[in-house]
Amino acid sequence: MHHVALSVKDLDASLIFYKDLLGTKEGKSFERKDLGGRAVFLVLDNIQLELWQPYEQKPNKDDLTDLNTRGIRHIAFEFDDLDAKYKELKAKGIDIDEPAPGASVSKLCQLRDPDGMVVELYQKQ
């Protein structure tokens, strides 16, 4: 997989959030007037996260917090030391659940990005 694209309401706010969360650097950024928006790529280890802000904002038709809604339920990122990442984010004032045991991972916790998307952080066993 090359990248995942998230459509965001405020590119600058989302860029700050994901850079703080992932400790990553910005990659290519571009504006596409023909497509009606602008974007920035964040470079992760083996995939890129594209943050796309359309100029014309349309409200979501589905409630993304409802687990029965089609589409992306959440995105997940792995950390070697989840407790350290949790403390770092709490110190920055980010509202995040405390790490708890997971079914297929050692532990996990969740938070929401500036657009309300559920973001899961986990640590392997």
Coordinates of N, CA and C in Angstrom, one line a residue:
M1 N 0.8 -1.2 0.0 CA 0.0 0.0 0.0 C 0.9 1.2 0.0
H2 N 0.6 2.2 -0.8 CA 1.4 3.4 -0.9 C 0.9 4.5 0.1
H3 N -0.4 4.8 0.1 CA -0.8 5.8 1.1 C -2.3 5.7 1.4
V4 N -2.7 6.4 2.4 CA -4.1 6.5 2.8 C -4.4 8.0 2.8
A5 N -5.6 8.4 2.3 CA -5.9 9.8 2.2 C -7.1 10.1 3.1
L6 N -7.0 11.1 4.0 CA -8.1 11.5 4.8 C -8.5 12.9 4.4
S7 N -9.8 13.0 4.2 CA -10.4 14.4 3.8 C -10.6 15.1 5.1
V8 N -10.0 16.3 5.3 CA -10.1 17.0 6.6 C -10.7 18.4 6.4
K9 N -11.3 18.9 7.5 CA -11.9 20.2 7.4 C -10.9 21.3 7.5
D10 N -9.8 21.2 8.3 CA -8.8 22.2 8.5 C -7.4 21.5 8.3
L11 N -6.8 21.7 7.2 CA -5.5 21.1 6.9 C -4.5 21.4 7.9
D12 N -4.4 22.7 8.3 CA -3.4 23.1 9.3 C -3.5 22.4 10.6
A13 N -4.8 22.4 11.1 CA -5.0 21.7 12.4 C -4.7 20.2 12.4
S14 N -5.1 19.6 11.3 CA -4.9 18.2 11.1 C -3.4 17.9 11.0
L15 N -2.7 18.7 10.3 CA -1.3 18.6 10.1 C -0.5 18.6 11.5
I16 N -0.9 19.6 12.3 CA -0.3 19.7 13.6 C -0.6 18.5 14.4
F17 N -1.9 18.0 14.4 CA -2.3 16.9 15.2 C -1.5 15.6 14.8
Y18 N -1.5 15.3 13.5 CA -0.8 14.1 13.1 C 0.7 14.1 13.2
K19 N 1.3 15.3 13.0 CA 2.7 15.5 13.2 C 3.1 15.2 14.7
D20 N 2.3 15.8 15.6 CA 2.5 15.6 17.1 C 2.3 14.1 17.4
L21 N 1.2 13.5 16.9 CA 0.9 12.1 17.2 C 2.0 11.2 16.7
L22 N 2.4 11.4 15.5 CA 3.3 10.4 14.9 C 4.8 10.8 14.9
G23 N 5.1 12.0 15.2 CA 6.5 12.5 15.2 C 7.1 12.3 13.9
T24 N 6.3 12.6 12.8 CA 6.8 12.4 11.5 C 7.1 13.8 10.8
K25 N 7.6 13.7 9.6 CA 7.9 14.9 8.9 C 7.0 15.0 7.7
E26 N 6.9 16.3 7.2 CA 6.0 16.5 6.0 C 6.7 16.1 4.8
G27 N 6.0 15.5 3.9 CA 6.5 15.2 2.6 C 6.0 16.2 1.6
K28 N 5.6 15.7 0.4 CA 5.2 16.6 -0.7 C 3.8 17.3 -0.3
S29 N 3.7 18.5 -0.7 CA 2.4 19.2 -0.5 C 2.0 19.8 -1.9
F30 N 0.8 19.9 -2.1 CA 0.3 20.4 -3.4 C -1.1 21.0 -3.3
E31 N -1.4 21.8 -4.3 CA -2.7 22.4 -4.4 C -3.2 22.0 -5.8
R32 N -4.4 21.5 -5.9 CA -5.1 21.1 -7.1 C -6.4 21.9 -7.3
K33 N -6.3 23.0 -7.9 CA -7.5 23.8 -8.2 C -8.5 23.0 -9.0
D34 N -8.0 22.2 -9.9 CA -8.9 21.4 -10.8 C -9.7 20.4 -10.0
L35 N -9.1 19.9 -8.9 CA -9.8 19.0 -8.0 C -10.5 19.7 -6.8
G36 N -10.2 21.0 -6.7 CA -10.8 21.8 -5.6 C -10.3 21.6 -4.2
G37 N -8.9 21.5 -4.1 CA -8.4 21.4 -2.7 C -6.9 21.4 -2.7
R38 N -6.4 21.2 -1.5 CA -4.9 21.1 -1.3 C -4.6 20.0 -0.3
A39 N -3.4 19.5 -0.4 CA -3.0 18.4 0.4 C -1.6 18.4 0.9
V40 N -1.3 17.6 1.9 CA 0.1 17.4 2.4 C 0.2 15.9 2.7
F41 N 1.4 15.4 2.3 CA 1.7 14.0 2.7 C 2.6 14.0 3.9
L42 N 2.3 13.1 4.8 CA 3.2 12.8 6.0 C 3.8 11.5 5.7
V43 N 5.1 11.4 5.8 CA 5.9 10.2 5.5 C 6.1 9.4 6.7
L44 N 5.6 8.2 6.7 CA 5.8 7.2 7.8 C 6.8 6.2 7.3
D45 N 7.0 5.1 8.1 CA 8.0 4.2 7.8 C 7.8 3.5 6.4
N46 N 6.6 3.0 6.2 CA 6.4 2.3 4.9 C 5.1 2.7 4.2
I47 N 4.6 3.8 4.6 CA 3.3 4.3 4.0 C 3.3 5.8 4.2
Q48 N 2.5 6.4 3.4 CA 2.3 7.9 3.6 C 0.8 8.1 3.9
L49 N 0.6 9.2 4.7 CA -0.7 9.6 5.1 C -1.0 10.9 4.4
E50 N -2.0 11.0 3.5 CA -2.3 12.2 2.8 C -3.4 12.9 3.6
L51 N -3.3 14.1 3.9 CA -4.3 15.0 4.4 C -4.8 15.9 3.3
W52 N -6.1 15.7 3.0 CA -6.7 16.5 1.8 C -7.7 17.4 2.4
Q53 N -7.6 18.7 2.1 CA -8.7 19.7 2.4 C -9.4 20.2 1.2
P54 N -10.6 19.8 1.0 CA -11.4 20.3 -0.1 C -11.8 21.8 0.2
Y55 N -11.8 22.6 -0.9 CA -12.2 24.0 -0.7 C -13.6 24.1 -0.3
E56 N -14.5 23.3 -1.0 CA -15.9 23.3 -0.7 C -16.2 22.2 0.3
Q57 N -16.5 22.6 1.5 CA -16.8 21.6 2.5 C -18.3 21.1 2.4
K58 N -18.4 19.8 2.4 CA -19.8 19.2 2.5 C -19.9 18.4 3.7
P59 N -21.0 18.5 4.4 CA -21.2 17.7 5.6 C -21.2 16.2 5.4
N60 N -20.7 15.4 6.3 CA -20.8 13.9 6.2 C -22.2 13.5 6.2
K61 N -22.6 12.5 5.4 CA -23.9 12.0 5.4 C -24.1 10.9 6.4
D62 N -23.0 10.2 6.8 CA -23.0 9.1 7.8 C -22.3 9.5 9.1
D63 N -22.7 8.9 10.1 CA -22.1 9.1 11.4 C -20.9 8.1 11.5
L64 N -19.7 8.6 11.4 CA -18.5 7.8 11.4 C -18.3 7.1 12.8
T65 N -18.9 7.6 13.8 CA -18.7 7.0 15.1 C -19.6 5.8 15.3
D66 N -20.6 5.6 14.4 CA -21.5 4.4 14.5 C -20.8 3.2 13.9
L67 N -20.5 2.2 14.6 CA -19.8 1.0 14.1 C -20.5 0.3 13.0
N68 N -21.7 0.6 12.8 CA -22.5 -0.1 11.7 C -22.4 0.7 10.4
T69 N -21.8 1.9 10.4 CA -21.6 2.7 9.2 C -20.6 2.2 8.3
R70 N -20.8 2.1 7.0 CA -19.8 1.7 6.0 C -18.7 2.7 6.0
G71 N -17.5 2.3 5.6 CA -16.4 3.2 5.4 C -15.4 2.9 6.5
I72 N -14.4 3.8 6.7 CA -13.3 3.6 7.6 C -13.9 3.9 9.0
R73 N -13.7 2.9 9.9 CA -14.1 3.0 11.3 C -13.0 3.7 12.1
H74 N -11.8 3.4 11.9 CA -10.7 4.1 12.6 C -9.4 3.8 11.8
I75 N -8.3 4.5 12.2 CA -7.0 4.2 11.7 C -6.1 3.9 12.9
A76 N -5.2 3.0 12.7 CA -4.4 2.5 13.9 C -2.9 2.7 13.6
F77 N -2.1 3.1 14.6 CA -0.7 3.2 14.5 C 0.0 2.4 15.6
E78 N 1.1 1.8 15.3 CA 1.8 1.0 16.3 C 2.9 1.8 16.9
F79 N 3.1 1.6 18.2 CA 4.2 2.3 18.9 C 4.9 1.3 19.8
D80 N 6.2 1.4 19.9 CA 7.0 0.5 20.7 C 6.7 0.6 22.2
D81 N 6.5 1.9 22.6 CA 6.2 2.1 24.0 C 5.0 3.0 24.1
L82 N 3.8 2.3 24.2 CA 2.5 3.0 24.2 C 2.4 3.9 25.4
D83 N 2.9 3.4 26.6 CA 2.8 4.2 27.8 C 3.5 5.6 27.7
A84 N 4.7 5.6 27.1 CA 5.4 6.8 26.9 C 4.7 7.7 25.9
K85 N 4.1 7.2 24.8 CA 3.4 8.0 23.9 C 2.1 8.6 24.5
Y86 N 1.4 7.8 25.3 CA 0.3 8.3 26.1 C 0.6 9.4 27.0
K87 N 1.7 9.3 27.7 CA 2.1 10.4 28.6 C 2.5 11.7 27.8
E88 N 3.2 11.5 26.7 CA 3.5 12.6 25.9 C 2.3 13.4 25.4
L89 N 1.3 12.6 24.9 CA 0.1 13.3 24.3 C -0.7 13.9 25.4
K90 N -0.8 13.3 26.6 CA -1.5 13.9 27.8 C -0.9 15.2 28.2
A91 N 0.5 15.2 28.2 CA 1.2 16.4 28.6 C 0.9 17.5 27.6
K92 N 0.6 17.2 26.4 CA 0.3 18.2 25.4 C -1.2 18.7 25.4
G93 N -2.0 18.1 26.4 CA -3.4 18.4 26.5 C -4.3 17.7 25.6
I94 N -3.8 16.6 25.0 CA -4.7 15.9 24.1 C -5.6 14.9 24.8
D95 N -6.9 14.9 24.5 CA -7.8 14.0 25.2 C -7.7 12.6 24.6
I96 N -7.2 11.7 25.4 CA -6.9 10.3 25.0 C -7.3 9.3 26.1
D97 N -7.8 8.2 25.7 CA -8.2 7.1 26.6 C -6.9 6.5 27.2
E98 N -7.0 6.0 28.4 CA -5.8 5.3 29.0 C -5.6 4.0 28.3
P99 N -4.3 3.6 28.2 CA -4.0 2.3 27.6 C -4.7 1.2 28.3
A100 N -5.2 0.2 27.6 CA -5.9 -0.9 28.2 C -5.5 -2.2 27.4
P101 N -5.7 -3.3 28.0 CA -5.3 -4.6 27.2 C -6.2 -4.7 26.0
G102 N -5.6 -5.2 24.9 CA -6.4 -5.4 23.7 C -6.5 -6.9 23.4
A103 N -7.4 -7.2 22.4 CA -7.7 -8.6 22.1 C -6.5 -9.2 21.3
S104 N -6.0 -8.5 20.3 CA -4.9 -9.1 19.5 C -3.6 -8.3 19.6
V105 N -3.6 -7.3 20.5 CA -2.4 -6.6 20.8 C -2.2 -6.5 22.3
S106 N -1.0 -6.1 22.7 CA -0.6 -6.0 24.2 C -1.5 -5.0 24.8
K107 N -1.6 -3.8 24.3 CA -2.5 -2.8 24.8 C -2.8 -1.8 23.7
L108 N -3.8 -1.0 23.9 CA -4.3 0.0 23.0 C -5.0 1.1 23.7
C109 N -5.1 2.2 23.0 CA -5.9 3.4 23.5 C -6.4 4.1 22.2
Q110 N -7.4 5.0 22.5 CA -8.0 5.7 21.4 C -8.1 7.2 21.7
L111 N -8.2 8.0 20.6 CA -8.4 9.4 20.7 C -9.1 9.8 19.4
R112 N -9.4 11.0 19.3 CA -10.1 11.5 18.0 C -9.2 12.6 17.4
D113 N -9.2 12.7 16.1 CA -8.4 13.7 15.4 C -9.3 15.0 15.3
P114 N -8.8 16.1 14.8 CA -9.6 17.3 14.8 C -11.0 17.2 14.1
D115 N -11.1 16.2 13.2 CA -12.4 16.0 12.5 C -13.3 14.9 13.1
G116 N -12.9 14.4 14.3 CA -13.7 13.4 15.0 C -13.4 11.9 14.6
M117 N -12.4 11.7 13.7 CA -12.0 10.4 13.3 C -11.4 9.7 14.4
V118 N -11.8 8.4 14.7 CA -11.2 7.6 15.8 C -9.8 7.2 15.3
V119 N -8.8 7.5 16.2 CA -7.4 7.1 15.9 C -7.0 6.1 17.1
E120 N -6.5 5.0 16.7 CA -6.2 3.9 17.7 C -4.6 3.8 17.7
L121 N -4.1 3.8 18.9 CA -2.7 3.6 19.1 C -2.5 2.3 19.8
Y122 N -1.5 1.5 19.4 CA -1.4 0.2 20.0 C 0.1 -0.2 20.1
Q123 N 0.3 -1.2 21.0 CA 1.6 -1.8 21.2 C 1.5 -3.3 21.1
K124 N 2.3 -3.9 20.2 CA 2.3 -5.4 20.0 C 2.7 -6.1 21.3
Q125 N 2.4 -7.3 21.4 CA 2.7 -8.1 22.6 C 4.2 -8.4 22.6

